[in-house]
Short mmCIF file of C-alpha atoms in Angstrom, two decimals:
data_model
loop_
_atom_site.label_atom_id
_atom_site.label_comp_id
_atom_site.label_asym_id
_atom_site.label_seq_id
_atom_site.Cartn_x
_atom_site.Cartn_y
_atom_site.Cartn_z
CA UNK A 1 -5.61 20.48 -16.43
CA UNK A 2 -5.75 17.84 -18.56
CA UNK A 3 -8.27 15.36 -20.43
CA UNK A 4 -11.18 16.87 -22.11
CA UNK A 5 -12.27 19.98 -22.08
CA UNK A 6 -15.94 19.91 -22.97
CA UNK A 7 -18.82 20.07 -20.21
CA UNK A 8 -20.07 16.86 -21.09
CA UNK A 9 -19.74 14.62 -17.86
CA UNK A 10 -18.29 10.92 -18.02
CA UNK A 11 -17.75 8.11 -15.87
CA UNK A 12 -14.27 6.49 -16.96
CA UNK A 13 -13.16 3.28 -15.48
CA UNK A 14 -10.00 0.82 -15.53
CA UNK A 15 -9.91 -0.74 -18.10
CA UNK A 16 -6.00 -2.46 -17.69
CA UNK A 17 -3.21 -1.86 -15.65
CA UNK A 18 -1.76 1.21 -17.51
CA UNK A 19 -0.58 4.90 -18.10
CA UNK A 20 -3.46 7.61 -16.91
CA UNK A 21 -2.86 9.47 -20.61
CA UNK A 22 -3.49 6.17 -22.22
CA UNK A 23 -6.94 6.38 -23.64
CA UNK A 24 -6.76 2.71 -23.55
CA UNK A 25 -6.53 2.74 -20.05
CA UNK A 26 -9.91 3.60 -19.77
CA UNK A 27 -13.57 2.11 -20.91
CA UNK A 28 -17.17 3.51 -20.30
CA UNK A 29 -17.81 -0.01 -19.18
CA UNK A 30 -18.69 0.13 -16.03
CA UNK A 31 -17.61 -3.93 -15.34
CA UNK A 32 -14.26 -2.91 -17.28
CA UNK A 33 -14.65 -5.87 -19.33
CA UNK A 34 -15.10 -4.09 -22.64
CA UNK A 35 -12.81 -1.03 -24.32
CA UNK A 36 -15.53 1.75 -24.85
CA UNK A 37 -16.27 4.28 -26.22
CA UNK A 38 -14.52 1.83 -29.61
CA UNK A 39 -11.94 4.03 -30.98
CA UNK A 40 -11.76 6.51 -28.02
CA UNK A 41 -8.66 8.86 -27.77
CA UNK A 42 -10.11 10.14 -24.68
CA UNK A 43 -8.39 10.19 -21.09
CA UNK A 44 -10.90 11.69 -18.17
CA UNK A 45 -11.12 15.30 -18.03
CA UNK A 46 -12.21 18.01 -15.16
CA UNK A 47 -15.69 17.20 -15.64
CA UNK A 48 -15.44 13.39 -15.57
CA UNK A 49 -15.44 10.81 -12.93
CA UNK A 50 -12.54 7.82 -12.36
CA UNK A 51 -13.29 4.77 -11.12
CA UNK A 52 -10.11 2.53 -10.43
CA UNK A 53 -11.97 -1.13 -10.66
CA UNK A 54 -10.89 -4.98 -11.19
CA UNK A 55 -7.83 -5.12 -8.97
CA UNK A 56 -6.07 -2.42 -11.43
CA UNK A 57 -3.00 -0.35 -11.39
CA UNK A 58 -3.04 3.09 -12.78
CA UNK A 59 0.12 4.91 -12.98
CA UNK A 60 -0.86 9.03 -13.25
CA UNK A 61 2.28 9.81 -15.38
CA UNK A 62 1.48 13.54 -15.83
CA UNK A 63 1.00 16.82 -13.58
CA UNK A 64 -2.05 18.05 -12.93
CA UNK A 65 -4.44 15.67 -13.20
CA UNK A 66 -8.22 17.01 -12.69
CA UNK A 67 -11.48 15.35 -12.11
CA UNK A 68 -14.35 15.53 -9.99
CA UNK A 69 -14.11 12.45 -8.74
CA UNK A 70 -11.18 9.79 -8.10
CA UNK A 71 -12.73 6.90 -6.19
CA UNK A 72 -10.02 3.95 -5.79
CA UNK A 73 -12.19 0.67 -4.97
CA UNK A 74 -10.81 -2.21 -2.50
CA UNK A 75 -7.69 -4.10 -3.91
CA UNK A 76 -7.23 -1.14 -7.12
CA UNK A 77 -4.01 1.05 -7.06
CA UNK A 78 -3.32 4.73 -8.42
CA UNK A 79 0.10 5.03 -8.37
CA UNK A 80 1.12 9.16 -8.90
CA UNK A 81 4.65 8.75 -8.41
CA UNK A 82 6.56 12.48 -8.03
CA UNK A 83 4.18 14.04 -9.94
CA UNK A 84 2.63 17.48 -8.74
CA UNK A 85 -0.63 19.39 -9.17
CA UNK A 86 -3.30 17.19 -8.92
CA UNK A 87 -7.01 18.23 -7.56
CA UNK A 88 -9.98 15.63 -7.69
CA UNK A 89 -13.14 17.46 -6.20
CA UNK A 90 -14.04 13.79 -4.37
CA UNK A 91 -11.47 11.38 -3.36
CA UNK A 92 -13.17 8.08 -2.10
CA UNK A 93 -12.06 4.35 -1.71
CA UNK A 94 -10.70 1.52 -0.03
CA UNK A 95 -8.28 0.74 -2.52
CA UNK A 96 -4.31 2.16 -2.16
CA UNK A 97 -2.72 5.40 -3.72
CA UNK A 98 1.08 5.42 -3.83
CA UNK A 99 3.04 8.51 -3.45
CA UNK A 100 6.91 9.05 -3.86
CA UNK A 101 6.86 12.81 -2.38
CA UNK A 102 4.68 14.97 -0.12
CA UNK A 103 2.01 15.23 -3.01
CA UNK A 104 -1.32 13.88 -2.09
CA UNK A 105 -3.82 14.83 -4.59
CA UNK A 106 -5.77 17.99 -3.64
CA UNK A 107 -9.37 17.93 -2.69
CA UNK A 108 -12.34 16.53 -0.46
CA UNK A 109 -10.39 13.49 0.81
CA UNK A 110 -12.61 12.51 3.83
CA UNK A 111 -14.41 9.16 2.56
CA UNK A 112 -10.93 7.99 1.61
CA UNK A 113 -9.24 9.04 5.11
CA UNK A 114 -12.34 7.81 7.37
CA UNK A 115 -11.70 4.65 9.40
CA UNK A 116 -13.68 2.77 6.43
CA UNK A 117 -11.41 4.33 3.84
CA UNK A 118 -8.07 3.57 2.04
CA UNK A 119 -4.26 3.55 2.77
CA UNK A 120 -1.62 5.48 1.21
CA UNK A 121 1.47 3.98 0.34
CA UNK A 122 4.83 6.34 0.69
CA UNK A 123 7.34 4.25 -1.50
CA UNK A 124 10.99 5.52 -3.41
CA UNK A 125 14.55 5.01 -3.73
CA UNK A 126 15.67 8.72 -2.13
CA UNK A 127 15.11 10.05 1.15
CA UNK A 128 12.16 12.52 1.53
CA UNK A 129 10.11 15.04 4.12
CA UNK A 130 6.60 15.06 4.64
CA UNK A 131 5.54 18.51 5.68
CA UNK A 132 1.92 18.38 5.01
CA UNK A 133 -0.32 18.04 8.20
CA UNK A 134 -2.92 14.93 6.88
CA UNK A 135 -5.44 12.58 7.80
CA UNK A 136 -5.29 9.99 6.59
CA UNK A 137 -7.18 5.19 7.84
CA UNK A 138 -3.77 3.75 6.82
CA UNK A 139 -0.47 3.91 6.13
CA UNK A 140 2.44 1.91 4.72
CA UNK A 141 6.10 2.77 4.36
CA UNK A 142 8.15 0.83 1.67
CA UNK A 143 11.24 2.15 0.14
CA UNK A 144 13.16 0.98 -2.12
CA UNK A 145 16.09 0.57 0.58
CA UNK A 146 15.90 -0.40 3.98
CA UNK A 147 18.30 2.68 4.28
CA UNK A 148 15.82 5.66 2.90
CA UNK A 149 13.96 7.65 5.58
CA UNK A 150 10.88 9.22 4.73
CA UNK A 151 10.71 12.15 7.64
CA UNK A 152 7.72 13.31 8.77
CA UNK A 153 7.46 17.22 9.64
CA UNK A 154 3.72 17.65 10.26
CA UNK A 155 1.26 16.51 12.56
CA UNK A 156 -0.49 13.00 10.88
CA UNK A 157 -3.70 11.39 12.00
CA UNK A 158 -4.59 7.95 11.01
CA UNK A 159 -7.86 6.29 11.61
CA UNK A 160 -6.68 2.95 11.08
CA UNK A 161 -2.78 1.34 11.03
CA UNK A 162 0.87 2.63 10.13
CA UNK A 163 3.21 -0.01 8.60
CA UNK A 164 6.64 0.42 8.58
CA UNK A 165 7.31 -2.28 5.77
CA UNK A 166 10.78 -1.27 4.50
CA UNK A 167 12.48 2.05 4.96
CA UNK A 168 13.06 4.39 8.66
CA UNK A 169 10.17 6.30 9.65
CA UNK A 170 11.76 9.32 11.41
CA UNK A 171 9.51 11.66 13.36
CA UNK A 172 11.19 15.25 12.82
CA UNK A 173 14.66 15.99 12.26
CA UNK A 174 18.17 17.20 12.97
CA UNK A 175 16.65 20.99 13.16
CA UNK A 176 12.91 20.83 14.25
CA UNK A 177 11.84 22.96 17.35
CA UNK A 178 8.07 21.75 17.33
CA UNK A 179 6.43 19.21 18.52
CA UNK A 180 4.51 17.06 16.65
CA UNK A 181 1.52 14.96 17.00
CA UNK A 182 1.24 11.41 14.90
CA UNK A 183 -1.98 10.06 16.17
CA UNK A 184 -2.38 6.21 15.08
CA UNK A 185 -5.74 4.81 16.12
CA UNK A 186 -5.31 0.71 15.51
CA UNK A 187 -2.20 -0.87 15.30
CA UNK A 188 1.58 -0.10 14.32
CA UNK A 189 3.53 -2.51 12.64
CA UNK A 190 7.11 -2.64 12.25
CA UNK A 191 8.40 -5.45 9.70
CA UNK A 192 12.09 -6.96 10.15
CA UNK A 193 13.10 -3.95 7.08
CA UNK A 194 11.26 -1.49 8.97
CA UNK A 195 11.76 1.28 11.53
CA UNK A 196 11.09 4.43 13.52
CA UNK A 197 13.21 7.15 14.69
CA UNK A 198 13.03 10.34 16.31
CA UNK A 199 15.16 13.60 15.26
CA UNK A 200 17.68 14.96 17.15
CA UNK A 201 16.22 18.31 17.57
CA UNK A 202 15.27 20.07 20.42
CA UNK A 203 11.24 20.24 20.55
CA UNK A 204 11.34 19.60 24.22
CA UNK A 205 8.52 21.66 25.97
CA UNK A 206 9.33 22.37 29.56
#
């Protein structure tokens, strides 16, 4: 865990675009406009509440980020990279959180994942497996490379759209024997950098 330790319960928001272990990264503000507490060394703790606000971009540099709540609002971005370990006890939102690996935050993600919710955003510049059943409203794919393939070994279901922006979107591999199910309740788009595949394993059911 990291952040404070103390039971005293804060609301931090964005203050910039910046590093989560920046203390400047975050104000008591709740507009953002101003850098409070003045002086603050600060970054939220396990008793504190985020909220990502004015169109910024937080990068969570560090493992095991913990907070009770992580709400991400319309147009704001929490990018967590490969980093591991994270638990927020709420996860709300319409804004976007980034991933590089299989490592949604743990957590009460249901406000976030409801067809009013947010999208998450699988990005990188190697190949990598999801193996995680989720639900998730919406979801974009864009690698690095047109030529990395994110491939997806669990059943997904998505209230809202999948967007293949940049990267191969391949639905089980060489060795899978199960079926899966990827649900998509709106639309699927495939951009010109974008595609889907299915592995070459045998998951046929007779």
């Amino acid at each position: 865990t990291v952040g404070r330790s103390n039971q005293t319960a804060t609301t931090w928001y964005s203050y910039k675009d910046g590093m989560w272990d920046d203390p400047n990264t975050w104000t008591t503000d709740p507009g953002g406009s101003q850098l409070l507490p003045v002086g603050s060394t600060d970054i939220p703790g396990e008793f504190d509440r985020v909220v990502i606000i004015n169109d910024n971009r937080v990068e969570a540099n560090i493992d095991d980020i913990n907070t009770q709540l992580l709400e991400v609002t319309s147009g704001a971005t929490v990018d967590f990279g490969t980093t591991q370990g994270h638990y927020f006890s709420g996860i709300r939102g319409q804004g976007t959180i980034r991933l590089a690996a299989d490592n949604f935050p743990a957590g009460n993600a249901s406000h976030f994942s409801s067809a009013d919710g947010g999208t998450v955003e699988y990005y990188g510049n190697t190949d990598y497996t999801l193996s995680s059943a989720r639900v998730f409203n919406n979801v974009t794919i864009e690698m690095t490379h047109a030529s990395r393939v994110v491939t997806l070994l669990a059943n997904y279901q998505l209230n809202g759209t999948l967007r293949i922006k940049r990267g191969s979107f391949m639905i089980n591999d060489a060795n899978a024997t199960q079926v899966l199910h990827l649900t998509i309740e709106k639309d699927l788009f495939i951009e010109s950098q974008g595609r889907v595949s299915v592995g070459t394993g045998n998951t046929y059911n007779p």
